[in-house]
XYZ file of C-alpha atoms in Angstrom:
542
model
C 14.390 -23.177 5.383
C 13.650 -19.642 5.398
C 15.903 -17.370 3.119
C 18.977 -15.718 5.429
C 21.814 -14.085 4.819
C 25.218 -13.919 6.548
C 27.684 -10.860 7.242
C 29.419 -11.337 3.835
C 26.330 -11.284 1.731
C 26.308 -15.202 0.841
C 23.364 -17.400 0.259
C 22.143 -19.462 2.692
C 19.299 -22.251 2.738
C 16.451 -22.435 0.064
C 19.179 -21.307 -3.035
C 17.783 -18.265 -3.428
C 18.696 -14.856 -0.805
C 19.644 -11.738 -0.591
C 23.226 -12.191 -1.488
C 22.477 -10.752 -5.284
C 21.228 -7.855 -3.907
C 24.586 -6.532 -2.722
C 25.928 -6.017 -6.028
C 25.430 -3.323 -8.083
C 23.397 -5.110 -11.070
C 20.171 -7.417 -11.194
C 21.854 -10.116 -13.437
C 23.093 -12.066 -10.539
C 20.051 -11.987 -8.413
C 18.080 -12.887 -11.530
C 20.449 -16.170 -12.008
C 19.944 -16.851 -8.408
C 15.901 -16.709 -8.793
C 15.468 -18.956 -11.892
C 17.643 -21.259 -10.094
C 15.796 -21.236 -6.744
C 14.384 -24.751 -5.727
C 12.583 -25.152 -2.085
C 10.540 -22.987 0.179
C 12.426 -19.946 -1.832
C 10.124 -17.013 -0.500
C 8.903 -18.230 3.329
C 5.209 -18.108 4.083
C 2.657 -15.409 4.004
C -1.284 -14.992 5.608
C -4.127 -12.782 4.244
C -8.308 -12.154 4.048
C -8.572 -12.804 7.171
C -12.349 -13.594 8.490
C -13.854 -14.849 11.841
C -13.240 -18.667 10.905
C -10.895 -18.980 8.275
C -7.972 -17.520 6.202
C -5.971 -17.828 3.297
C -2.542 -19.128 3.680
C 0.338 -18.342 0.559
C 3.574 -19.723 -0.125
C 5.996 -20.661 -3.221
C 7.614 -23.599 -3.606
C 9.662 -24.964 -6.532
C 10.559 -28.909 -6.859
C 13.709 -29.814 -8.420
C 13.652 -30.280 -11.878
C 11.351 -32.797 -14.198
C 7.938 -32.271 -12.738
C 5.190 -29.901 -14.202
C 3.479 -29.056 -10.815
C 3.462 -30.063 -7.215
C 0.959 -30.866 -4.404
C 1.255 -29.587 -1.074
C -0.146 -30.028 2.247
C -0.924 -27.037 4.563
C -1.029 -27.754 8.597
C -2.451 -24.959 11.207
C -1.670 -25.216 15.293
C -2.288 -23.539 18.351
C 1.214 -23.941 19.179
C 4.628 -23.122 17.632
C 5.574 -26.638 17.962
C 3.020 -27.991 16.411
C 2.282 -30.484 18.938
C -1.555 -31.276 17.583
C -1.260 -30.604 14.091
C -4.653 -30.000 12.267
C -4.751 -30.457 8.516
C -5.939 -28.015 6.865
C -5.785 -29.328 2.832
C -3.518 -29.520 0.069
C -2.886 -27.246 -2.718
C -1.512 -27.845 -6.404
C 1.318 -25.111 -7.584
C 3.195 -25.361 -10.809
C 5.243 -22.942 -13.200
C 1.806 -21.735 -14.749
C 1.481 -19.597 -11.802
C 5.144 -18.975 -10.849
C 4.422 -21.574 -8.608
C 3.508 -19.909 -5.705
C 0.265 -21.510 -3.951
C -2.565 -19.891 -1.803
C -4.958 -22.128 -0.096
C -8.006 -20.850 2.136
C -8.577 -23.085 5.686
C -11.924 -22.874 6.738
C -13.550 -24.217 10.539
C -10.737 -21.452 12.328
C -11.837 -20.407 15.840
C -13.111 -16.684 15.893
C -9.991 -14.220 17.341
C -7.446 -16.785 17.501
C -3.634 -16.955 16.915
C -2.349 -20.208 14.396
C 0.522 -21.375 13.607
C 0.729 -22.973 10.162
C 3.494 -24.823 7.726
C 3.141 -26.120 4.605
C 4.592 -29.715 3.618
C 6.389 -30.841 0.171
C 6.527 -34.013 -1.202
C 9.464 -35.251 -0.354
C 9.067 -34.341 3.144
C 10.674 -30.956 3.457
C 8.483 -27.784 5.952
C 7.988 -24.601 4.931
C 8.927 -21.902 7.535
C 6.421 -21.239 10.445
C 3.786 -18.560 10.217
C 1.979 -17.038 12.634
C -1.486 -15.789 12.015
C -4.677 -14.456 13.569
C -8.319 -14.914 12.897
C -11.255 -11.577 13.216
C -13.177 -11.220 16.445
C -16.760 -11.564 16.928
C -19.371 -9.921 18.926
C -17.458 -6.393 21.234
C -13.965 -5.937 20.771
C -12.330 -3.836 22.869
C -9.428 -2.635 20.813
C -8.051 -3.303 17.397
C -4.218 -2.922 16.318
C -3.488 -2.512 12.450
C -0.311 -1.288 10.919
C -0.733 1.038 7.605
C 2.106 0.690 4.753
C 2.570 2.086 1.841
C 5.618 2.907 -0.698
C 8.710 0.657 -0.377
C 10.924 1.556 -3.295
C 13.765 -0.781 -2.685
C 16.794 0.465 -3.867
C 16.008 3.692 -1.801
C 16.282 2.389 1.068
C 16.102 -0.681 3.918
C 12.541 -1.738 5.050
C 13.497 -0.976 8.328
C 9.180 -0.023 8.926
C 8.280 -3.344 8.225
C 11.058 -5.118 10.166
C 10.306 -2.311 13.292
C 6.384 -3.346 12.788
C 7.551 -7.219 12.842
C 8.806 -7.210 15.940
C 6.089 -5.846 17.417
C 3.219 -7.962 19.348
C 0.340 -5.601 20.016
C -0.447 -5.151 16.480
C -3.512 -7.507 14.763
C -3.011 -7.033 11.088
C -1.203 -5.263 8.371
C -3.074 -3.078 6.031
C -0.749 -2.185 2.710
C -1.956 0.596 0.603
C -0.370 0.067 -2.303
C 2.896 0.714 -3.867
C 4.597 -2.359 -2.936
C 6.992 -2.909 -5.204
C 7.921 -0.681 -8.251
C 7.636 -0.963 -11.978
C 10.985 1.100 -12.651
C 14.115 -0.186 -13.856
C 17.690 0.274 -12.712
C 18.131 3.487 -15.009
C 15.977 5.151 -14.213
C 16.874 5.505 -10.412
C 18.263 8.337 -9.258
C 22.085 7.202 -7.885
C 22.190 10.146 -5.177
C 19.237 9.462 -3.395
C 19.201 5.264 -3.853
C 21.707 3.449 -1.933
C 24.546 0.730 -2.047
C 23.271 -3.281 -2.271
C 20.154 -2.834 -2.975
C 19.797 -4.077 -6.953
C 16.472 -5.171 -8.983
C 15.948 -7.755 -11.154
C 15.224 -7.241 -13.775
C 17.285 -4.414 -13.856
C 15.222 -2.467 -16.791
C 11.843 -1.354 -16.721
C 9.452 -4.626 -16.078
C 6.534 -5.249 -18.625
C 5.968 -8.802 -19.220
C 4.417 -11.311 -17.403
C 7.904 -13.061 -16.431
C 8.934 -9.222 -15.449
C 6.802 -8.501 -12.690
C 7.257 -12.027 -11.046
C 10.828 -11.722 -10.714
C 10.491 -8.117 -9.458
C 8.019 -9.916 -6.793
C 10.517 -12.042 -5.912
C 13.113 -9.488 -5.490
C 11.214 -7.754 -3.301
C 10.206 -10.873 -1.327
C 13.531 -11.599 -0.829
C 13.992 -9.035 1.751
C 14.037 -10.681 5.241
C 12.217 -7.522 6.891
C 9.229 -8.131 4.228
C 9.604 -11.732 4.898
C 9.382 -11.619 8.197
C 6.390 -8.716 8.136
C 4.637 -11.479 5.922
C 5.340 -14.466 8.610
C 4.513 -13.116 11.899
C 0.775 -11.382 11.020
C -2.484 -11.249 8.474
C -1.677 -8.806 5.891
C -4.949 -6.659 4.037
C -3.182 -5.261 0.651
C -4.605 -3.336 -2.127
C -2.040 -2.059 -5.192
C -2.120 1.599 -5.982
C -0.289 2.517 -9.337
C 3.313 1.418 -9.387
C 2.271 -2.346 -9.050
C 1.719 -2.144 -12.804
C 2.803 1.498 -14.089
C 3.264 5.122 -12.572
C -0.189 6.718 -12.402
C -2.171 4.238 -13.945
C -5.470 3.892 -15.088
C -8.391 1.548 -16.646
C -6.828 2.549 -20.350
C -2.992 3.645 -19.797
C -0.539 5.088 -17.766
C 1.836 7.798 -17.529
C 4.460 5.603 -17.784
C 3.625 3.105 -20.481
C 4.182 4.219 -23.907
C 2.070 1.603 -26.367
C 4.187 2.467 -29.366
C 7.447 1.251 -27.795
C 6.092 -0.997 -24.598
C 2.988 -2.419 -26.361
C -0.831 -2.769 -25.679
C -1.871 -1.579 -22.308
C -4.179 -3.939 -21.703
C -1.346 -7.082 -21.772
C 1.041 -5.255 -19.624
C -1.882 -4.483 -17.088
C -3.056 -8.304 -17.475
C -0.035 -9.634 -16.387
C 1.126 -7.248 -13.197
C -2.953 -7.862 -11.960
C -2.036 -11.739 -12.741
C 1.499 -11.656 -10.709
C 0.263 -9.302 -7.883
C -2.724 -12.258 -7.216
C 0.125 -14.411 -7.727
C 2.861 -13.054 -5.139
C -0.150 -11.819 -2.556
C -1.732 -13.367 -0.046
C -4.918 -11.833 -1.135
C -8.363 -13.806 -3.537
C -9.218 -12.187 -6.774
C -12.241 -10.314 -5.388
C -11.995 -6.860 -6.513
C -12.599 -5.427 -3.355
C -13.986 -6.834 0.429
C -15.090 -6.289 3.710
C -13.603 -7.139 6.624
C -16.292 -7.347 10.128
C -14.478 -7.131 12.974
C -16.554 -7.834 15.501
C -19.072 -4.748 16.380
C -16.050 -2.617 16.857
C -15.127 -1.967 13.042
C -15.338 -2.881 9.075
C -12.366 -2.219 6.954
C -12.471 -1.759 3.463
C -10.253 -3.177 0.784
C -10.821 -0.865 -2.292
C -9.415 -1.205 -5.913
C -9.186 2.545 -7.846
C -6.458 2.446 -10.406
C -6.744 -0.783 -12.849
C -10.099 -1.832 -13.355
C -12.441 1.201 -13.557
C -10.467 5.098 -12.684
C -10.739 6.947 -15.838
C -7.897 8.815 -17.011
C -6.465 11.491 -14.801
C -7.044 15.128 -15.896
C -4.176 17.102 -18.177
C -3.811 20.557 -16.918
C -1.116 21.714 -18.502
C -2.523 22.618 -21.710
C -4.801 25.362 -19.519
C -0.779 26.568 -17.868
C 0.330 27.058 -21.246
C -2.432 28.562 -22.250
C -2.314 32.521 -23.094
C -6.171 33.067 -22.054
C -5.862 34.500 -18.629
C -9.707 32.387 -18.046
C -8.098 28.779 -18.729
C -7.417 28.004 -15.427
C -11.017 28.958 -14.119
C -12.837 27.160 -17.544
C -10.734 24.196 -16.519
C -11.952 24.532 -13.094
C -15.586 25.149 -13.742
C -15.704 22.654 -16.745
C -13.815 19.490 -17.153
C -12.378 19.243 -13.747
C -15.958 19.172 -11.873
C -16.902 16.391 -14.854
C -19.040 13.730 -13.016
C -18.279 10.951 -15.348
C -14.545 11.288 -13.748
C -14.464 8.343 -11.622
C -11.516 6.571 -9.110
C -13.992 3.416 -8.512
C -16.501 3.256 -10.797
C -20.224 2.882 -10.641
C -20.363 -0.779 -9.552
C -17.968 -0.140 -6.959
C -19.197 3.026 -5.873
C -22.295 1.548 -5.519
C -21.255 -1.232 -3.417
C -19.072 0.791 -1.140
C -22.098 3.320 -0.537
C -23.904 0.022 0.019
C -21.801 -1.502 2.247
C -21.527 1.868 4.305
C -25.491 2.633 4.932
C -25.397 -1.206 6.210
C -22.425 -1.880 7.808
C -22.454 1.554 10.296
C -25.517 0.389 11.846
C -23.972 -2.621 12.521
C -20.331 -1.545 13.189
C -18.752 1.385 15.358
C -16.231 2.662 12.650
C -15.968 2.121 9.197
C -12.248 1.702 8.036
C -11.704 2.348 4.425
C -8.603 1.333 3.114
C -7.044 3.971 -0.331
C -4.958 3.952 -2.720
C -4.590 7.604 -2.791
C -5.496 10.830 -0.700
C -8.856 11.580 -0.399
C -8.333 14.655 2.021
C -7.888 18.235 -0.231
C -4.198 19.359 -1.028
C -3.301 22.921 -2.791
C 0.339 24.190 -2.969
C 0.973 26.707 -0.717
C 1.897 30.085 -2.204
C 4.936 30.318 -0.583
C 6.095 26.926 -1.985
C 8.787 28.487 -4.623
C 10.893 30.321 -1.390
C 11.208 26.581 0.109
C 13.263 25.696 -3.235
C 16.653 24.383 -2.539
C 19.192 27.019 -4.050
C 20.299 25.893 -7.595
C 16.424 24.346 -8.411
C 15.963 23.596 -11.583
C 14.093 26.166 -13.736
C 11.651 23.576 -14.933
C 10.700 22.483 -11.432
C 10.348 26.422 -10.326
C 7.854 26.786 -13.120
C 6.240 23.397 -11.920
C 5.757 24.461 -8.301
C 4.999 28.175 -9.930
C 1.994 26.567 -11.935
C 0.434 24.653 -8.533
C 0.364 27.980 -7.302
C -1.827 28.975 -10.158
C -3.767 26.534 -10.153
C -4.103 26.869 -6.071
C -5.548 30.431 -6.435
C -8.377 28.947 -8.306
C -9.124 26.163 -6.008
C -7.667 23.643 -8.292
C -5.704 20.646 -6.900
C -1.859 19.828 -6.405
C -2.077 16.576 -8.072
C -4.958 15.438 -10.470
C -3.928 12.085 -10.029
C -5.974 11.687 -6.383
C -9.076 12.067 -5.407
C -9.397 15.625 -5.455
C -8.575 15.517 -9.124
C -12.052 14.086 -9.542
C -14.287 16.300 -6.814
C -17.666 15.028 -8.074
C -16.023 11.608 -7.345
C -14.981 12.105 -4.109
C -18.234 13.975 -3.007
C -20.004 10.960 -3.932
C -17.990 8.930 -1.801
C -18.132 11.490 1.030
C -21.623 11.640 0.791
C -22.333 8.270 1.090
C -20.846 7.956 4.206
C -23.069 11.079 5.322
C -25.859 9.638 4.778
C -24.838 6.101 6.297
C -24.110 8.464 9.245
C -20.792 6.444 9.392
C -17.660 7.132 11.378
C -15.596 7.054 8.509
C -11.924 6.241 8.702
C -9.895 6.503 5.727
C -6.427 5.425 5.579
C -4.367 6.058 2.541
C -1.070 6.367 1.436
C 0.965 7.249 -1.789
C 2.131 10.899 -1.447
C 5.413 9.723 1.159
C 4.557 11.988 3.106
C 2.606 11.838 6.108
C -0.812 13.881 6.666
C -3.969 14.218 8.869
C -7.259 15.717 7.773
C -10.675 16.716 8.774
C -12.776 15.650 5.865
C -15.805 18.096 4.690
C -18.211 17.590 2.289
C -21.218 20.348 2.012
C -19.823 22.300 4.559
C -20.521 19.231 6.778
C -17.617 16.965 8.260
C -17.935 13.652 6.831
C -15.035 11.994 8.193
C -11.425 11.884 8.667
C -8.530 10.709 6.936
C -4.990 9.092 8.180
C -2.550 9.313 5.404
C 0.892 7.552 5.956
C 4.185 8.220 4.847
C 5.947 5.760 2.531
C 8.404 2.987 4.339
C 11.160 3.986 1.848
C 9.898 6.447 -1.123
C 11.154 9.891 -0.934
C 8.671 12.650 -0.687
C 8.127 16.702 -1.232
C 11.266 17.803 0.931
C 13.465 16.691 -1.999
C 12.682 19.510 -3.861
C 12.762 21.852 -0.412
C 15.668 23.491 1.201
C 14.004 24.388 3.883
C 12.818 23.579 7.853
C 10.356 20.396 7.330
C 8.672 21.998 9.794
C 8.598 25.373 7.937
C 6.810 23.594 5.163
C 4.754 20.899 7.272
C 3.188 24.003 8.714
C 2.441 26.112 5.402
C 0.829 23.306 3.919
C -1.625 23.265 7.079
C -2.065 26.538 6.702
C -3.251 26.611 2.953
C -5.470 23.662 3.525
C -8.394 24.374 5.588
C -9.012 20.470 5.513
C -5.425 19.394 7.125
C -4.708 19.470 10.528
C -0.999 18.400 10.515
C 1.445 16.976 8.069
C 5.339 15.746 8.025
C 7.485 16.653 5.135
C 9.950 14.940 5.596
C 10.603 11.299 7.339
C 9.919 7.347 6.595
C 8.289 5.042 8.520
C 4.621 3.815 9.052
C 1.268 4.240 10.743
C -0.024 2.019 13.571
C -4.137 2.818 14.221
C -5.565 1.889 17.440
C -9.470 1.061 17.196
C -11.746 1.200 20.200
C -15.293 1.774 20.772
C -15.200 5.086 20.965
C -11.996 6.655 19.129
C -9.819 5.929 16.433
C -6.125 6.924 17.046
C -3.144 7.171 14.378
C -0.224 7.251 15.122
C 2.587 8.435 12.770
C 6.200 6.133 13.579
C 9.327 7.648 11.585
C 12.749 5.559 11.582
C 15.474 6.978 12.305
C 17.317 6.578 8.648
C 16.036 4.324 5.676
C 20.109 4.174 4.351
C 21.377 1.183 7.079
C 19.333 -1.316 9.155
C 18.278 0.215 11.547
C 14.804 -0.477 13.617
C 15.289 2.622 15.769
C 12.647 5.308 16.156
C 13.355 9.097 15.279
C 9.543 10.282 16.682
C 6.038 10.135 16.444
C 3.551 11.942 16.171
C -0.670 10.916 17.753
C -3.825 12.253 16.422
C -7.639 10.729 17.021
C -11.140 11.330 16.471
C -14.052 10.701 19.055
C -17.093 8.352 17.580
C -19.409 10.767 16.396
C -17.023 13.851 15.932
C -16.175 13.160 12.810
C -13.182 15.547 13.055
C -9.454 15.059 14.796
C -7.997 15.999 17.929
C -4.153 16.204 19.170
């Protein structure tokens, strides 16, 4: 039985719900998860192809047995009225038992229906999932997500995208859960009943999968998960804040231990909890119309992100510009890493000759982002001093062409030019779609003085963004940003929600969907907002 819960907050069906999360701690939502027995999470779909896909679920026996066997079923129908087997799968407590099978001999652009089948007779919830096209498409529906910090707010994007039924897949761009604990968040901007578990900052292997299954608890990323194929890549916060191959900004190895454990075990639970295989990064053909890109650029090859502030504190009026002209244009600096790189530019020179549009899916912006001048006047009264001097230094480092945040991609410009010129000389219509900053953004990509592309970058489904530091019009500072940035054609400061990109033959159009409030449930609409880019253009259009 899928998990539910009623008005009061009480547990129905597999044992484990979202009753815990309507108290203020994680203790009792962590009791309720090591007790769990059944179907405890519902049923999830991923790497989709033109003939098969890969088909996730958890399910925990009662006690006394070491691992389990289950059989997965697919259908044309709901009802399963011609069941087709589609194999079994073993799961056991060495991997959290969750299970992930992959059914191969699936008809080309069909909807399934699938189930999965215990031993002692008990179904899994239904999904519903949908294979890749072949040969011309017409159109393509994907939904972009990114940033779901629970206890800021309700996932009222993914349950708004669930009930939806002209959408094809879900693309997430990382950021799906967070690493934080419960101190750490900030009690006027999270709101009431929605408590993690663990409630401190998660670092072990046993950590990050019951922070997974707090997450997966919620019945809008349950259902999200049930009714469509879901793409994801992680960003940073599926391990720690602004990670990289050796560290991270938040992981301190003389208190929180070797790096390379921590990031062993959140890779391990993320492959886990996911519907998604252990490959690195894919492909994804669909049809002649498009490829989309699944891309890995914070665990397994990024190289640390640059340290400007020693070149702020700095007395020598030239440390901004040496920083600029040295280290920062280094070409060993690197989001992907040579082997990826190389397959991505690759993949790109074959795949647009082949394919009408060439999707990339990101971790992080790609598009470039300096802090507008007038950034410090857009300061909520009462700011602290420490965050005027932090805005007062990106306008520093603005005047010399430097970056907002080093931790993208235009913190390592010899990185992204590679990438950017790859697709150049593929002569690809390159889409990328990107996430992480909360807010939402549009740009025209240049490399050389050339276009090269365009980016959609989505705002986060619960994560706050810029305008909590800004007492200002969002629209005041959605349109200085634009200004400053000769690559950005339009940007919202300001609301939650997702993307949804329509593919065709000849354009590409975002679209930008803000909910009305993150702090109830609540799958209404506040706006939206349409850009596109013709095939060939390379630039975007209102």
């Amino acid at each position: 039985m899928a998990l539910m819960i009623n008005r009061r907050g009480l547990v129905l069906g597999a044992g484990l719900g979202l009753g815990a999360l309507l108290v203020p701690g994680g203790q009792a939502l962590a009791a309720q998860m090591l007790g769990a027995q059944g179907f405890t999470h519902s049923v999830a779909s991923g790497e989709p192809a033109a003939d098969s896909m890969l088909l996730w679920t958890r399910y925990v026996p009662r006690g006394g047995v070491d691992s389990v066997r289950l059989e997965a079923e697919v259908s044309l129908d709901a009802e399963f009225s011609r069941p087709i087997p589609a194999g079994t799968i073993r799961t056991g407590g060495y991997r959290d038992w969750t299970a992930k099978i992959t059914v191969d001999g699936l008809r080309p652009g069909t909807v399934y229906y699938y189930r999965f089948i215990a031993p002692d007779g008990s179904k899994s919830p239904v999904g519903r999932t949908k294979t890749l096209p072949v040969g011309h498409v017409r159109s393509f529906g994907l939904a972009v997500f990114s940033c779901s910090n629970l206890p800021y707010g309700r996932f009222n994007a993914y349950g708004h995208a669930a009930a939806r039924d002209d959408l094809d897949l879900w693309l997430h761009v990382g950021d799906y859960i967070y690493e934080n604990g419960t101190a750490t968040v900030n009690p006027d901007k999270s709101i009431a009943g929605r408590g993690l578990a663990p409630d401190h900052e998660i670092l072990a292997l046993a950590d990050y999968r019951m922070r997974y299954a707090c997450y997966r608890a919620d019945p809008d990323l349950q259902r999200l998960h049930q009714v469509a194929p879901m793409v994801a890549l992680w960003d940073d916060h599926e391990s720690a804040n602004d990670s990289w191959e050796g560290g991270a900004a938040n992981h301190q190895p003389a208190t929180e231990g070797d790096w390379n454990i921590r990031r062993a075990a959140a890779v391990q639970v993320y492959r886990e909890w996911m519907p998604v295989s252990d490959e690195p990064w894919k492909a994804y053909p669909i049809g002649t119309l498009a490829t989309l890109y699944r891309t890995e650029s914070r665990l397994l090859a990024r190289t640390q992100p640059l340290d400007i502030n020693a070149a702020f504190k700095s007395g020598d009026a030239n440390a901004l510009s040496a920083f600029r002209d040295g280290p920062w244009r280094d070409p060993s600096l690197t989001m992907l890493g040579t082997t990826q790189e190389s397959w991505l530019a690759h993949a790109l020179r074959a795949n647009a000759r082949t394919t009408a549009w060439q999707l990339v899916g990101m971790g992080t912006i790609i598009g470039r982002t300096v802090m507008p001048r007038e950034i410090v006047d857009w300061l909520k009264p009462g700011t602290k001093k420490s965050t005027v001097d932090r805005y007062r230094d990106g306008i520093r480092a603005a005047a010399q062409g430097l970056p907002m945040w080093m931790d993208r991609w235009d913190g390592y410009p010899a990185a992204r030019a590679r990438l950017l010129q790859a697709a150049q000389r593929a002569d690809a219509d390159l889409v990328m779609l990107a996430g992480d900053s909360h807010n939402a953004w549009a740009y025209s990509l240049v490399e050389g003085g050339k276009p090269a592309g365009v980016e959609f970058a989505g705002q986060a489904v619960t994560s706050g963004g810029i305008e909590g530091d800004l007492g200002v019009d969002p629209a005041v500072s959605a349109a200085g940003f634009v200004a400053a940035n000769p690559e950005l054609d339009w940007a919202d400061t300001s609301r939650r929600g997702y993307m949804m990109v329509d593919v065709t033959p000849r354009r590409v159009t975002g679209n930008w969907l803000f909910l009305r409030t993150t702090q109830e449930r609540d799958l209404a609409l506040s706006g939206t907002h349409r850009m596109h880019v013709e095939r060939g253009r390379r630039v975007l259009a209102a």
